[in-house]
PDB file of C-alpha atoms in Angstrom:
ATOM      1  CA  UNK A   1      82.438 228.317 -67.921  1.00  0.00           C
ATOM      2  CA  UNK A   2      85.197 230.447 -66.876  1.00  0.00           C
ATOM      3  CA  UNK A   3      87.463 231.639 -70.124  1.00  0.00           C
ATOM      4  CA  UNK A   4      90.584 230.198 -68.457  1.00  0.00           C
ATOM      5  CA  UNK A   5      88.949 226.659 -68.455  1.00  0.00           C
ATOM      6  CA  UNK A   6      89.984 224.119 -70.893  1.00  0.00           C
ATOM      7  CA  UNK A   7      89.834 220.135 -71.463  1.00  0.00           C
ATOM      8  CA  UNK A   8      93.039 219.087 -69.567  1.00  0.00           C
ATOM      9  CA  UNK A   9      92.900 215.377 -71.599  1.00  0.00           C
ATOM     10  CA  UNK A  10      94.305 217.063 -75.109  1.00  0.00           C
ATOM     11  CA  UNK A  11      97.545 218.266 -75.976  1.00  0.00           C
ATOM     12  CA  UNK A  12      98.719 221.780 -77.737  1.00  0.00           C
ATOM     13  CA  UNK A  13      97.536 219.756 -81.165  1.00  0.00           C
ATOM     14  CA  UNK A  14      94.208 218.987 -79.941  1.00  0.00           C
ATOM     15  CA  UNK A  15      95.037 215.293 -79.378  1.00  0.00           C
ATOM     16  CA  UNK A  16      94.178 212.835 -76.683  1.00  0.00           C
ATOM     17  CA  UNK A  17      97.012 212.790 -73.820  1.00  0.00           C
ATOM     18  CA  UNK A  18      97.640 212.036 -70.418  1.00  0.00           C
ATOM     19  CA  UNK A  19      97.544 214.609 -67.652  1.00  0.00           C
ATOM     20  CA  UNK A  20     101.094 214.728 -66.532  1.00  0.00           C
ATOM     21  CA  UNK A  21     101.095 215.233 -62.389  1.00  0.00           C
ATOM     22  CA  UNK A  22     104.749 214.674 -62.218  1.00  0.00           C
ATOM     23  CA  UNK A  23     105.657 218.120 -60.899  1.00  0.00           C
ATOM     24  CA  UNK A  24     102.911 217.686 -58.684  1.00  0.00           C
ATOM     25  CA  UNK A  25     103.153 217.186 -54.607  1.00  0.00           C
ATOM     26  CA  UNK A  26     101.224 214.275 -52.959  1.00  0.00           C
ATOM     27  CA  UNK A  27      98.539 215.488 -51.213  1.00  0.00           C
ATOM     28  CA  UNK A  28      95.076 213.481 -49.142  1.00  0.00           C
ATOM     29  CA  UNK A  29      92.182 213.326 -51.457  1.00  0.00           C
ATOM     30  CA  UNK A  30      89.330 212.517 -50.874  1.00  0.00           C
ATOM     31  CA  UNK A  31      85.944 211.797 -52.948  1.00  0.00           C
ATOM     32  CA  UNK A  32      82.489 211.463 -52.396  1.00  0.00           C
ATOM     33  CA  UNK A  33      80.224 210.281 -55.579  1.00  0.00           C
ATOM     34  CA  UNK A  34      76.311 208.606 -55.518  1.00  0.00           C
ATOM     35  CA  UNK A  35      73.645 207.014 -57.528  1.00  0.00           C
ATOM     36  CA  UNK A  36      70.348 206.121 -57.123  1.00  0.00           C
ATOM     37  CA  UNK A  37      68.777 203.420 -58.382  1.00  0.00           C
ATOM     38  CA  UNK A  38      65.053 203.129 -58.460  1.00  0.00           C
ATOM     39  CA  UNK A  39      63.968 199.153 -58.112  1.00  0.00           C
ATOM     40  CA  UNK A  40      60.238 199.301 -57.921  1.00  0.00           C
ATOM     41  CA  UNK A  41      57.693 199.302 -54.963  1.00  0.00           C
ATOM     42  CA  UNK A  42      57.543 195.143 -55.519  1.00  0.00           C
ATOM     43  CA  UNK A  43      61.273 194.211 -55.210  1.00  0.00           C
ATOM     44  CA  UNK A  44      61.703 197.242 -52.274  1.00  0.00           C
ATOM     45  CA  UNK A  45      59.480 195.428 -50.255  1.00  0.00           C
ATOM     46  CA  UNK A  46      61.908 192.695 -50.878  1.00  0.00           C
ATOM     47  CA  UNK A  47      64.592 194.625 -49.499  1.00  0.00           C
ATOM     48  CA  UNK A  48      62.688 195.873 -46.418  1.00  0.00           C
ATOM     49  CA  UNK A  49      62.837 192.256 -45.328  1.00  0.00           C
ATOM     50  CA  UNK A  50      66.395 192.040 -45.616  1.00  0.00           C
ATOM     51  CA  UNK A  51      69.409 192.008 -47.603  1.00  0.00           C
ATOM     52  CA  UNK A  52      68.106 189.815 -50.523  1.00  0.00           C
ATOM     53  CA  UNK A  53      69.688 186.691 -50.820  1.00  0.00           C
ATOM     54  CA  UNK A  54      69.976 185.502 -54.508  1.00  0.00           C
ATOM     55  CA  UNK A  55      71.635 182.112 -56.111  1.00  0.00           C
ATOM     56  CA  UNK A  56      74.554 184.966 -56.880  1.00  0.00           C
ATOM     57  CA  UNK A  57      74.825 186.087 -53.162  1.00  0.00           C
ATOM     58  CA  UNK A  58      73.590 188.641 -51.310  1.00  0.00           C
ATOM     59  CA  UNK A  59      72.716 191.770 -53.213  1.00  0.00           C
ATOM     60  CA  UNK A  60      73.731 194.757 -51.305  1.00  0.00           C
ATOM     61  CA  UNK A  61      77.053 192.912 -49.907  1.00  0.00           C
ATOM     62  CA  UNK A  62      77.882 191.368 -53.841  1.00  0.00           C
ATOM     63  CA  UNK A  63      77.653 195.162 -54.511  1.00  0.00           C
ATOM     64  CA  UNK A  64      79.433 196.744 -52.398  1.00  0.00           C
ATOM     65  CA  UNK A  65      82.312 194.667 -53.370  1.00  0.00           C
ATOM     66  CA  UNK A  66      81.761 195.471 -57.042  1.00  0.00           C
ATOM     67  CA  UNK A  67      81.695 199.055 -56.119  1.00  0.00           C
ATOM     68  CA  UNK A  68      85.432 198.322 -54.388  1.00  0.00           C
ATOM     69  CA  UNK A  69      86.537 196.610 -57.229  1.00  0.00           C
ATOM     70  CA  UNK A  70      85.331 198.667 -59.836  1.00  0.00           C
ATOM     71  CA  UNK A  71      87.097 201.728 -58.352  1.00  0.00           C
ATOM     72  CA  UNK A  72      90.393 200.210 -57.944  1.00  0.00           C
ATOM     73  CA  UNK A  73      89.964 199.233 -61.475  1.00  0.00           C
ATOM     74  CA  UNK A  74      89.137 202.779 -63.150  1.00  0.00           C
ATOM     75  CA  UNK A  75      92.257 202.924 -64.798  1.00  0.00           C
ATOM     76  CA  UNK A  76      91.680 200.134 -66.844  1.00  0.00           C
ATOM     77  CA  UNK A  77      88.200 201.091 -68.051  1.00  0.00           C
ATOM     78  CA  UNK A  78      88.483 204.692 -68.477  1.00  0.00           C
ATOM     79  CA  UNK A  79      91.409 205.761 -70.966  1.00  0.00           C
ATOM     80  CA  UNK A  80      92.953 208.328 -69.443  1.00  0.00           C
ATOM     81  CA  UNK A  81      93.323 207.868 -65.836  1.00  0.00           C
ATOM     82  CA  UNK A  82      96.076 207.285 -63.606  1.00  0.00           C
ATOM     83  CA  UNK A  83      96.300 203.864 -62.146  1.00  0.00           C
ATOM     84  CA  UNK A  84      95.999 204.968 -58.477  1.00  0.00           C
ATOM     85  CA  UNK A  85      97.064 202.694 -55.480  1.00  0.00           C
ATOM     86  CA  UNK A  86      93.366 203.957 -53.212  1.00  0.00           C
ATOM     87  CA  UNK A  87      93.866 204.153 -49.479  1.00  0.00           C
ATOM     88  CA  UNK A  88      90.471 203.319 -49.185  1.00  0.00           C
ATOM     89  CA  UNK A  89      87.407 202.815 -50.317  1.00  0.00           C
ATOM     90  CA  UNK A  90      84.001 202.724 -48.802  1.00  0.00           C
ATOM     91  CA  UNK A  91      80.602 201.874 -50.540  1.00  0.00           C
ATOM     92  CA  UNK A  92      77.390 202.071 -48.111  1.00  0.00           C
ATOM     93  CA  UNK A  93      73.585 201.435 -49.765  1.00  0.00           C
ATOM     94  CA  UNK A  94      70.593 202.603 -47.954  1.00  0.00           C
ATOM     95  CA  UNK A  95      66.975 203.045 -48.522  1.00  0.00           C
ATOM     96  CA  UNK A  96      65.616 206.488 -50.203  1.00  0.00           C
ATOM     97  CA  UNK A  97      62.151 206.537 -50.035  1.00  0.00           C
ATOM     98  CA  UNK A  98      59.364 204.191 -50.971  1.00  0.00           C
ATOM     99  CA  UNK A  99      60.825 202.930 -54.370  1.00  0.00           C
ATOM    100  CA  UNK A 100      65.086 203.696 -54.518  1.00  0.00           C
ATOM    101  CA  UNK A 101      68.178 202.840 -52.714  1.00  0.00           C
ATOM    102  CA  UNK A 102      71.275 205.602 -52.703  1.00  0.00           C
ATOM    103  CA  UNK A 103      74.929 204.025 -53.439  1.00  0.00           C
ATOM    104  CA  UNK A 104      77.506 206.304 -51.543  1.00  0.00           C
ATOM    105  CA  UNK A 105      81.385 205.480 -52.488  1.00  0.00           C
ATOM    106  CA  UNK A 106      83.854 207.426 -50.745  1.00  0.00           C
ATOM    107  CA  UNK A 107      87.689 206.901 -52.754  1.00  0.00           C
ATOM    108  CA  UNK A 108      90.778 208.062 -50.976  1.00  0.00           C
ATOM    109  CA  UNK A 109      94.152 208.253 -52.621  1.00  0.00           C
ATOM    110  CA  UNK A 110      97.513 210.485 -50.985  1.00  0.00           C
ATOM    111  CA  UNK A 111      98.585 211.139 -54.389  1.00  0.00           C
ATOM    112  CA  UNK A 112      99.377 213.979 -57.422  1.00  0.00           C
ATOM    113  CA  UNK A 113      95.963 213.287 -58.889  1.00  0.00           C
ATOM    114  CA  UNK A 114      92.070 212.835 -57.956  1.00  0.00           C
ATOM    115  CA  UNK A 115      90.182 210.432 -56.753  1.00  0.00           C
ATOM    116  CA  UNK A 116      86.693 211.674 -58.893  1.00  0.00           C
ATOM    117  CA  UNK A 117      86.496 209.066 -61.271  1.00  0.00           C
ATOM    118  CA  UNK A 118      87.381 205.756 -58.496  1.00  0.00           C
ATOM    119  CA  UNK A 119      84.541 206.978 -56.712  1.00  0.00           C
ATOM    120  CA  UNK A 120      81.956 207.975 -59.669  1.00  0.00           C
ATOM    121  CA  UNK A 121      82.917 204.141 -61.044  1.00  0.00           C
ATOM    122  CA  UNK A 122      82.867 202.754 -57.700  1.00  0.00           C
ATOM    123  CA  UNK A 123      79.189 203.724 -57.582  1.00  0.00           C
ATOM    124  CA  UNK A 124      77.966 202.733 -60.608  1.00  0.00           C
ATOM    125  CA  UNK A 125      79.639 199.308 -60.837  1.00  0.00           C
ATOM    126  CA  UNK A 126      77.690 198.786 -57.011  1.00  0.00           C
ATOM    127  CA  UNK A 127      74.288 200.270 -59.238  1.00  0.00           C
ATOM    128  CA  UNK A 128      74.977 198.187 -62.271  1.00  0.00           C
ATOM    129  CA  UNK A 129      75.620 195.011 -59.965  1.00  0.00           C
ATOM    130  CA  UNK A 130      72.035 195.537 -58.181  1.00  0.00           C
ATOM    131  CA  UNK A 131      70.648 195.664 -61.407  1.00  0.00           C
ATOM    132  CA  UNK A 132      72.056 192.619 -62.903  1.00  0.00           C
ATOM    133  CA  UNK A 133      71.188 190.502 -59.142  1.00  0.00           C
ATOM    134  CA  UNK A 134      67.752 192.404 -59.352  1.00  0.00           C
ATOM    135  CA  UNK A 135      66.314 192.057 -63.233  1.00  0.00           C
ATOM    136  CA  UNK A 136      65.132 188.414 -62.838  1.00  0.00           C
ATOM    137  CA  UNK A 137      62.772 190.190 -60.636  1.00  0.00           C
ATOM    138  CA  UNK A 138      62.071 193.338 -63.326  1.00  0.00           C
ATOM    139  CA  UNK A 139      63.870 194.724 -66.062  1.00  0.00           C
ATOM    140  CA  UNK A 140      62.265 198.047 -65.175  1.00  0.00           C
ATOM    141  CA  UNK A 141      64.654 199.117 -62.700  1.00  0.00           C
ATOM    142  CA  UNK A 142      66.131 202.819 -63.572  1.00  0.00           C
ATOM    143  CA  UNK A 143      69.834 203.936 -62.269  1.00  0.00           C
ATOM    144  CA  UNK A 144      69.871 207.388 -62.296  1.00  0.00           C
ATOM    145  CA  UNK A 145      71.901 210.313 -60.756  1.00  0.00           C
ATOM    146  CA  UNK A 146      75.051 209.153 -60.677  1.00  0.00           C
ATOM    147  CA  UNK A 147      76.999 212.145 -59.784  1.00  0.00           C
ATOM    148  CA  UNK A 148      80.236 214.080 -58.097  1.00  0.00           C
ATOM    149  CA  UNK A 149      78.850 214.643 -54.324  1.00  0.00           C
ATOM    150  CA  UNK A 150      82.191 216.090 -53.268  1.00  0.00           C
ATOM    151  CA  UNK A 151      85.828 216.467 -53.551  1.00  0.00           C
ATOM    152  CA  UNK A 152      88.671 217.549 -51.256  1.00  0.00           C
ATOM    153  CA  UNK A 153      92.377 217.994 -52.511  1.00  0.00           C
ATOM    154  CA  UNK A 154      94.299 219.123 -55.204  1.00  0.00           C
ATOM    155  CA  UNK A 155      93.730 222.879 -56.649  1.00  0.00           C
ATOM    156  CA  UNK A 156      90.002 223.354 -55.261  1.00  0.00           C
ATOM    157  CA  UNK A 157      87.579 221.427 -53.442  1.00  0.00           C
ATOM    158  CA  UNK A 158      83.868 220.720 -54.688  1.00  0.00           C
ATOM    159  CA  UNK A 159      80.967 220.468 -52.380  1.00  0.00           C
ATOM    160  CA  UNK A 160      77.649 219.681 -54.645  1.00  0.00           C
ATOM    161  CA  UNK A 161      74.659 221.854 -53.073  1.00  0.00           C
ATOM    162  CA  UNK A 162      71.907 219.420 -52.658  1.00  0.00           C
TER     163      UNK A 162
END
C-alpha cells in the first residue's frame, strides 16, 4: 500500500465520518462487481432446464430484482455511504461451468461519488436471494467471490486482471 494511502471513512481524530464530495464535480461512473455462487451438480441440472420456477417465483428473475433493489438501497445498509439516485442498474446471471452461476451488476450514477458499493451489494443481494429460493433444495450451496470487477470515474479507474 502506497504511503500516501489512508482510510478516507475517519476524521483527523480517528473517528467514523462521512466522506464529504461537496467540492467535488459530477462526473459518469460506472461499476462493474460479481459473485459466484456454486449450487451443486443436482440443482444445476435444474437450471439447465430452465429458469426454476419456485412457490416464491422464478429464481433468476426474483434475483435480479433483489440485486436492483439491493443496490439502490446501499445507503441504508452500509453506514457510510451516500444515498445515490443510480442511473441504472443492470444484473445478468449465467452459467459458469458444471456446478456455479456468475451474478454480474453493473451500477451507474453521474454523481461526486462511486458507484463500488451499489454494485458489490447489488450482487450479493441477487447471490443471497438464489440461495434463500435454492436451500429447500440444499443448504450446501457456497457464494463465493464476490468482488470489484471494475470501475470508471472519479480520481482513477480499476480494471481487475482476471
Amino acid at each position: 500500500m502506497a504511503d500516501s494511502a489512508k482510510l478516507t471513512h475517519l476524521n483527523d481524530a480517528g473517528q467514523p465520518a462521512m466522506v464529504d464530495v461537496g467540492g467535488k464535480q459530477p462526473t459518469r461512473r460506472v461499476a462493474v462487481a460479481r459473485s459466484r455462487v456454486v449450487l451443486g451438480p443436482d440443482i444445476m441440472a435444474l437450471v439447465r432446464e430452465g429458469d426454476l420456477p419456485t412457490r416464491k417465483g422464478s429464481v433468476f428473475q426474483t434475483a435480479i430484482l433483489a440485486g436492483i433493489m439491493g443496490a439502490k438501497r446501499t445507503s441504508e445498509l452500509i453506514p457510510l455511504c451516500h444515498p445515490l439516485g443510480l442511473d441504472n442498474c443492470q444484473v445478468t446471471i449465467e452459467v459458469d461451468g458444471p456446478d456455479a452461476v456468475l451474478i454480474e451488476c453493473t451500477a451507474t450514477v453521474t454523481g461526486k461519488t462511486g458507484v463500488e458499493m451499489e454494485a458489490l451489494t447489488g450482487a450479493s443481494v441477487a447471490a443471497l436471494t438464489i440461495y434463500d429460493m435454492c436451500k429447500a433444495l440444499s443448504h450446501d450451496i457456497l457464494i463465493q467471490e464476490t468482488r470489484l470487477i471494475s470501475k470508471t470515474g472519479g480520481k482513477q479507474d480499476f480494471h481487475h486482471a482476471d
